[in-house]
PDB file of C-alpha atoms in Angstrom:
ATOM      1  CA  MET A   1      -2.129 -12.811   2.820  1.00  0.00           C
ATOM      2  CA  THR A   2      -4.858 -11.239   4.901  1.00  0.00           C
ATOM      3  CA  ASN A   3      -4.676  -8.147   7.057  1.00  0.00           C
ATOM      4  CA  PRO A   4      -6.808  -9.215  10.034  1.00  0.00           C
ATOM      5  CA  PHE A   5      -7.585  -5.614  10.944  1.00  0.00           C
ATOM      6  CA  ASN A   6      -9.123  -4.206   7.799  1.00  0.00           C
ATOM      7  CA  GLY A   7     -10.380  -7.204   5.802  1.00  0.00           C
ATOM      8  CA  GLU A   8      -7.883  -6.714   3.004  1.00  0.00           C
ATOM      9  CA  THR A   9      -6.324  -9.777   1.361  1.00  0.00           C
ATOM     10  CA  PHE A  10      -3.454  -9.437  -1.101  1.00  0.00           C
ATOM     11  CA  VAL A  11      -3.324 -12.086  -3.818  1.00  0.00           C
ATOM     12  CA  PHE A  12       0.078 -11.981  -5.488  1.00  0.00           C
ATOM     13  CA  THR A  13      -0.673 -13.308  -8.970  1.00  0.00           C
ATOM     14  CA  GLN A  14       2.528 -11.942 -10.512  1.00  0.00           C
ATOM     15  CA  VAL A  15       5.589 -13.189  -8.662  1.00  0.00           C
ATOM     16  CA  ASP A  16       8.308 -11.977 -10.998  1.00  0.00           C
ATOM     17  CA  GLU A  17       9.507  -8.441 -10.456  1.00  0.00           C
ATOM     18  CA  VAL A  18       9.761  -6.618 -13.754  1.00  0.00           C
ATOM     19  CA  PRO A  19      10.656  -2.971 -14.239  1.00  0.00           C
ATOM     20  CA  GLU A  20       7.658  -2.212 -16.460  1.00  0.00           C
ATOM     21  CA  PHE A  21       4.886  -2.910 -13.932  1.00  0.00           C
ATOM     22  CA  ALA A  22       3.854  -4.592 -10.678  1.00  0.00           C
ATOM     23  CA  GLN A  23       0.437  -6.194 -10.442  1.00  0.00           C
ATOM     24  CA  PHE A  24      -1.566  -8.046  -7.794  1.00  0.00           C
ATOM     25  CA  ASP A  25      -5.178  -8.647  -6.805  1.00  0.00           C
ATOM     26  CA  VAL A  26      -6.825  -7.302  -3.677  1.00  0.00           C
ATOM     27  CA  HIS A  27      -9.841  -8.906  -2.048  1.00  0.00           C
ATOM     28  CA  LEU A  28     -11.825  -6.700   0.322  1.00  0.00           C
ATOM     29  CA  ALA A  29     -14.098  -8.494   2.753  1.00  0.00           C
ATOM     30  CA  ARG A  30     -17.488  -7.047   3.647  1.00  0.00           C
ATOM     31  CA  GLY A  31     -16.683  -3.720   5.266  1.00  0.00           C
ATOM     32  CA  GLY A  32     -13.047  -4.020   4.105  1.00  0.00           C
ATOM     33  CA  MET A  33     -10.774  -0.988   4.299  1.00  0.00           C
ATOM     34  CA  LEU A  34     -13.114   0.917   6.601  1.00  0.00           C
ATOM     35  CA  THR A  35     -10.285   1.168   9.141  1.00  0.00           C
ATOM     36  CA  GLY A  36      -6.543   0.909   9.071  1.00  0.00           C
ATOM     37  CA  THR A  37      -4.064   2.103   6.508  1.00  0.00           C
ATOM     38  CA  GLY A  38      -6.487   3.139   3.753  1.00  0.00           C
ATOM     39  CA  MET A  39      -5.744   6.870   4.017  1.00  0.00           C
ATOM     40  CA  HIS A  40      -5.305   9.388   1.220  1.00  0.00           C
ATOM     41  CA  HIS A  41      -1.833   8.824  -0.116  1.00  0.00           C
ATOM     42  CA  VAL A  42       0.337   9.471  -3.163  1.00  0.00           C
ATOM     43  CA  HIS A  43       2.783   7.462  -5.235  1.00  0.00           C
ATOM     44  CA  PRO A  44       5.109  10.130  -6.650  1.00  0.00           C
ATOM     45  CA  TYR A  45       6.923   7.931  -9.198  1.00  0.00           C
ATOM     46  CA  ALA A  46       4.298   5.466 -10.456  1.00  0.00           C
ATOM     47  CA  ASP A  47       0.792   5.449 -11.899  1.00  0.00           C
ATOM     48  CA  GLU A  48      -1.695   3.107 -10.201  1.00  0.00           C
ATOM     49  CA  ALA A  49      -4.493   1.452 -12.172  1.00  0.00           C
ATOM     50  CA  PHE A  50      -7.514  -0.175 -10.535  1.00  0.00           C
ATOM     51  CA  THR A  51      -9.731  -2.688 -12.341  1.00  0.00           C
ATOM     52  CA  VAL A  52     -12.757  -4.119 -10.527  1.00  0.00           C
ATOM     53  CA  ARG A  53     -13.393  -7.813 -11.095  1.00  0.00           C
ATOM     54  CA  GLU A  54     -16.204  -8.396  -8.566  1.00  0.00           C
ATOM     55  CA  GLY A  55     -18.230  -6.140  -6.285  1.00  0.00           C
ATOM     56  CA  LYS A  56     -17.891  -2.362  -6.099  1.00  0.00           C
ATOM     57  CA  LEU A  57     -14.902  -0.209  -5.257  1.00  0.00           C
ATOM     58  CA  ILE A  58     -15.059   3.360  -4.009  1.00  0.00           C
ATOM     59  CA  LEU A  59     -12.060   5.286  -5.244  1.00  0.00           C
ATOM     60  CA  SER A  60     -11.462   8.754  -3.845  1.00  0.00           C
ATOM     61  CA  ILE A  61      -9.203  10.727  -6.167  1.00  0.00           C
ATOM     62  CA  ASP A  62      -8.042  14.125  -5.018  1.00  0.00           C
ATOM     63  CA  GLY A  63     -11.227  14.381  -2.924  1.00  0.00           C
ATOM     64  CA  VAL A  64     -13.658  13.236  -5.665  1.00  0.00           C
ATOM     65  CA  ARG A  65     -15.413   9.897  -5.073  1.00  0.00           C
ATOM     66  CA  ARG A  66     -16.021   7.412  -7.872  1.00  0.00           C
ATOM     67  CA  THR A  67     -17.703   4.037  -7.654  1.00  0.00           C
ATOM     68  CA  LEU A  68     -16.265   1.393  -9.947  1.00  0.00           C
ATOM     69  CA  GLU A  69     -18.229  -1.759 -10.816  1.00  0.00           C
ATOM     70  CA  PRO A  70     -17.090  -5.055 -12.411  1.00  0.00           C
ATOM     71  CA  GLY A  71     -15.210  -4.458 -15.643  1.00  0.00           C
ATOM     72  CA  GLN A  72     -14.587  -0.800 -14.869  1.00  0.00           C
ATOM     73  CA  GLY A  73     -11.210   0.663 -14.133  1.00  0.00           C
ATOM     74  CA  PHE A  74      -9.466   3.910 -13.413  1.00  0.00           C
ATOM     75  CA  LEU A  75      -5.899   5.139 -13.736  1.00  0.00           C
ATOM     76  CA  VAL A  76      -4.586   7.326 -10.921  1.00  0.00           C
ATOM     77  CA  ARG A  77      -1.640   9.330 -12.205  1.00  0.00           C
ATOM     78  CA  ARG A  78       1.519   9.568 -10.127  1.00  0.00           C
ATOM     79  CA  GLY A  79       1.386  12.200  -7.411  1.00  0.00           C
ATOM     80  CA  VAL A  80      -2.431  12.374  -7.246  1.00  0.00           C
ATOM     81  CA  PRO A  81      -3.898  11.816  -3.740  1.00  0.00           C
ATOM     82  CA  HIS A  82      -6.226   8.806  -3.562  1.00  0.00           C
ATOM     83  CA  HIS A  83      -7.546   5.941  -1.449  1.00  0.00           C
ATOM     84  CA  VAL A  84      -9.922   3.001  -1.897  1.00  0.00           C
ATOM     85  CA  ARG A  85     -12.752   1.431   0.090  1.00  0.00           C
ATOM     86  CA  ASN A  86     -15.136  -1.452  -0.440  1.00  0.00           C
ATOM     87  CA  GLY A  87     -18.107   0.148  -2.141  1.00  0.00           C
ATOM     88  CA  HIS A  88     -20.975  -2.083  -1.046  1.00  0.00           C
ATOM     89  CA  ASP A  89     -22.198  -4.528   1.578  1.00  0.00           C
ATOM     90  CA  GLY A  90     -20.544  -7.571  -0.031  1.00  0.00           C
ATOM     91  CA  GLU A  91     -17.026  -8.576  -1.041  1.00  0.00           C
ATOM     92  CA  THR A  92     -14.951  -6.821  -3.685  1.00  0.00           C
ATOM     93  CA  LEU A  93     -12.078  -8.096  -5.817  1.00  0.00           C
ATOM     94  CA  PHE A  94      -9.917  -5.760  -7.869  1.00  0.00           C
ATOM     95  CA  THR A  95      -6.599  -5.767  -9.673  1.00  0.00           C
ATOM     96  CA  CYS A  96      -4.030  -3.144  -8.810  1.00  0.00           C
ATOM     97  CA  ARG A  97      -1.230  -2.312 -11.266  1.00  0.00           C
ATOM     98  CA  PHE A  98       1.697   0.065 -10.764  1.00  0.00           C
ATOM     99  CA  THR A  99       3.592   1.451 -13.750  1.00  0.00           C
ATOM    100  CA  PRO A 100       6.579   1.418 -13.596  1.00  0.00           C
ATOM    101  CA  GLY A 101       6.927  -1.526 -11.246  1.00  0.00           C
ATOM    102  CA  HIS A 102       9.787  -0.278  -9.047  1.00  0.00           C
ATOM    103  CA  GLN A 103       9.623  -2.632  -6.035  1.00  0.00           C
ATOM    104  CA  TYR A 104       5.886  -2.424  -5.380  1.00  0.00           C
ATOM    105  CA  LEU A 105       5.519  -6.208  -5.133  1.00  0.00           C
ATOM    106  CA  ARG A 106       8.083  -6.288  -2.315  1.00  0.00           C
ATOM    107  CA  PHE A 107       6.597  -3.174  -0.720  1.00  0.00           C
ATOM    108  CA  PHE A 108       3.065  -4.606  -0.526  1.00  0.00           C
ATOM    109  CA  LEU A 109       4.303  -8.089   0.354  1.00  0.00           C
ATOM    110  CA  ASN A 110       6.168  -6.536   3.273  1.00  0.00           C
ATOM    111  CA  MET A 111       2.998  -4.739   4.421  1.00  0.00           C
ATOM    112  CA  ALA A 112       0.852  -7.857   4.090  1.00  0.00           C
ATOM    113  CA  LEU A 113       3.337 -10.106   5.888  1.00  0.00           C
ATOM    114  CA  GLY A 114       3.815  -7.577   8.680  1.00  0.00           C
ATOM    115  CA  ALA A 115       0.115  -7.495   9.550  1.00  0.00           C
ATOM    116  CA  GLU A 116      -0.240 -11.273   9.199  1.00  0.00           C
ATOM    117  CA  ARG A 117       2.918 -12.351  11.067  1.00  0.00           C
ATOM    118  CA  HIS A 118       3.060  -9.641  13.727  1.00  0.00           C
ATOM    119  CA  PRO A 119      -0.508  -8.564  14.624  1.00  0.00           C
ATOM    120  CA  GLU A 120       0.690  -7.570  18.106  1.00  0.00           C
ATOM    121  CA  ARG A 121       2.499  -4.621  16.547  1.00  0.00           C
ATOM    122  CA  TYR A 122      -0.715  -3.029  15.316  1.00  0.00           C
ATOM    123  CA  ASP A 123      -3.352  -1.025  17.161  1.00  0.00           C
ATOM    124  CA  PRO A 124      -7.047  -2.056  17.073  1.00  0.00           C
ATOM    125  CA  ARG A 125      -7.589  -0.010  13.879  1.00  0.00           C
ATOM    126  CA  GLY A 126      -4.752  -1.842  12.110  1.00  0.00           C
ATOM    127  CA  GLU A 127      -2.257   0.988  12.290  1.00  0.00           C
ATOM    128  CA  PRO A 128       1.410   0.121  12.862  1.00  0.00           C
ATOM    129  CA  PRO A 129       3.474   2.246  15.241  1.00  0.00           C
ATOM    130  CA  LEU A 130       4.964   5.319  13.580  1.00  0.00           C
ATOM    131  CA  VAL A 131       8.525   3.994  13.899  1.00  0.00           C
ATOM    132  CA  LEU A 132       7.629   0.752  12.071  1.00  0.00           C
ATOM    133  CA  ARG A 133       5.838   2.684   9.340  1.00  0.00           C
ATOM    134  CA  ALA A 134       8.903   4.952   9.086  1.00  0.00           C
ATOM    135  CA  LEU A 135      11.213   1.943   8.754  1.00  0.00           C
ATOM    136  CA  ALA A 136       9.210   0.545   5.824  1.00  0.00           C
ATOM    137  CA  LEU A 137       8.651   3.857   4.077  1.00  0.00           C
ATOM    138  CA  HIS A 138      12.283   4.875   4.463  1.00  0.00           C
ATOM    139  CA  ALA A 139      13.473   1.523   3.080  1.00  0.00           C
ATOM    140  CA  TYR A 140      11.008   1.825   0.183  1.00  0.00           C
ATOM    141  CA  ALA A 141      11.555   5.548  -0.358  1.00  0.00           C
ATOM    142  CA  GLY A 142       9.393   6.959  -3.126  1.00  0.00           C
ATOM    143  CA  HIS A 143       6.764   4.204  -3.036  1.00  0.00           C
ATOM    144  CA  GLY A 144       4.115   5.974  -0.981  1.00  0.00           C
ATOM    145  CA  TYR A 145       3.443   8.964   1.241  1.00  0.00           C
ATOM    146  CA  THR A 146       0.451  10.341   3.078  1.00  0.00           C
ATOM    147  CA  ALA A 147      -1.207  13.168   1.189  1.00  0.00           C
ATOM    148  CA  ALA A 148      -1.579  15.126   4.442  1.00  0.00           C
ATOM    149  CA  LEU A 149       2.079  16.197   4.839  1.00  0.00           C
ATOM    150  CA  PRO A 150       4.758  17.473   2.450  1.00  0.00           C
ATOM    151  CA  ILE A 151       6.842  14.628   1.018  1.00  0.00           C
ATOM    152  CA  TRP A 152      10.139  16.339   1.929  1.00  0.00           C
ATOM    153  CA  PHE A 153       9.006  16.388   5.570  1.00  0.00           C
ATOM    154  CA  GLN A 154       8.010  12.711   5.496  1.00  0.00           C
ATOM    155  CA  ARG A 155      11.331  11.699   3.943  1.00  0.00           C
ATOM    156  CA  ALA A 156      13.244  13.549   6.681  1.00  0.00           C
ATOM    157  CA  LEU A 157      11.017  12.135   9.436  1.00  0.00           C
ATOM    158  CA  PHE A 158      11.318   8.562   8.135  1.00  0.00           C
ATOM    159  CA  ALA A 159      15.106   8.891   7.883  1.00  0.00           C
ATOM    160  CA  LEU A 160      15.249  10.011  11.533  1.00  0.00           C
ATOM    161  CA  LEU A 161      12.836   7.356  12.832  1.00  0.00           C
ATOM    162  CA  ALA A 162      14.068   4.310  10.866  1.00  0.00           C
ATOM    163  CA  PRO A 163      17.145   3.825  13.127  1.00  0.00           C
ATOM    164  CA  VAL A 164      14.883   4.133  16.185  1.00  0.00           C
ATOM    165  CA  ALA A 165      12.721   1.322  14.776  1.00  0.00           C
ATOM    166  CA  ARG A 166      15.775  -0.893  14.311  1.00  0.00           C
ATOM    167  CA  LEU A 167      16.928  -0.116  17.881  1.00  0.00           C
ATOM    168  CA  ARG A 168      13.496  -1.218  19.100  1.00  0.00           C
ATOM    169  CA  GLY A 169      13.958  -4.527  17.288  1.00  0.00           C
ATOM    170  CA  TYR A 170      11.732  -3.952  14.260  1.00  0.00           C
ATOM    171  CA  ARG A 171      12.809  -5.535  10.982  1.00  0.00           C
ATOM    172  CA  LEU A 172      11.171  -5.699   7.583  1.00  0.00           C
ATOM    173  CA  ASP A 173       9.788  -9.076   6.547  1.00  0.00           C
ATOM    174  CA  VAL A 174      10.720  -8.313   2.943  1.00  0.00           C
ATOM    175  CA  PRO A 175      13.560  -5.827   2.519  1.00  0.00           C
ATOM    176  CA  PRO A 176      14.036  -3.936  -0.750  1.00  0.00           C
ATOM    177  CA  VAL A 177      16.673  -5.008  -3.234  1.00  0.00           C
ATOM    178  CA  ARG A 178      19.442  -2.428  -3.387  1.00  0.00           C
ATOM    179  CA  ALA A 179      21.162  -1.452  -6.625  1.00  0.00           C
ATOM    180  CA  GLY A 180      24.161  -3.661  -7.324  1.00  0.00           C
ATOM    181  CA  ARG A 181      22.689  -6.656  -5.498  1.00  0.00           C
ATOM    182  CA  GLY A 182      21.337  -9.527  -7.416  1.00  0.00           C
TER     183      GLY A 182
END
């Protein structure tokens, strides 16, 4: 599933959700992730590992840039601010793995489907409206937050804006599974 705004394609190679980890591949087109949702962010309850398969990946970790080449990887510990960019003039393919898995497959599938199915919702940089972002991040609480604002503030803001998003007709393409449902 390709995000037409930022050249990012998610390749879901693992389709079973398991509690131990969630893993998928990401293909970045030439210039991929130069715009859109690739901001510094944190995952407070999961570690994220990156392994480059082709090309070069720039990984900014807590403000320090690293360039990873094929065969190289890096583990970003939970709570550490980071973001990724294509690190050269060609295409890049890397594997992303979250430990524990929580519902990261659903979370990223929802993001990928949203950009692919509803491009009219996004601005020219690939950013969704704040209320749609709030709906997704409230539904998938704990999966990701911008590093620019305190998490407690984001949680409160998302909780306030999620009902506004639903009133405006926004729905998630892939909702989270709630405890007790199966």
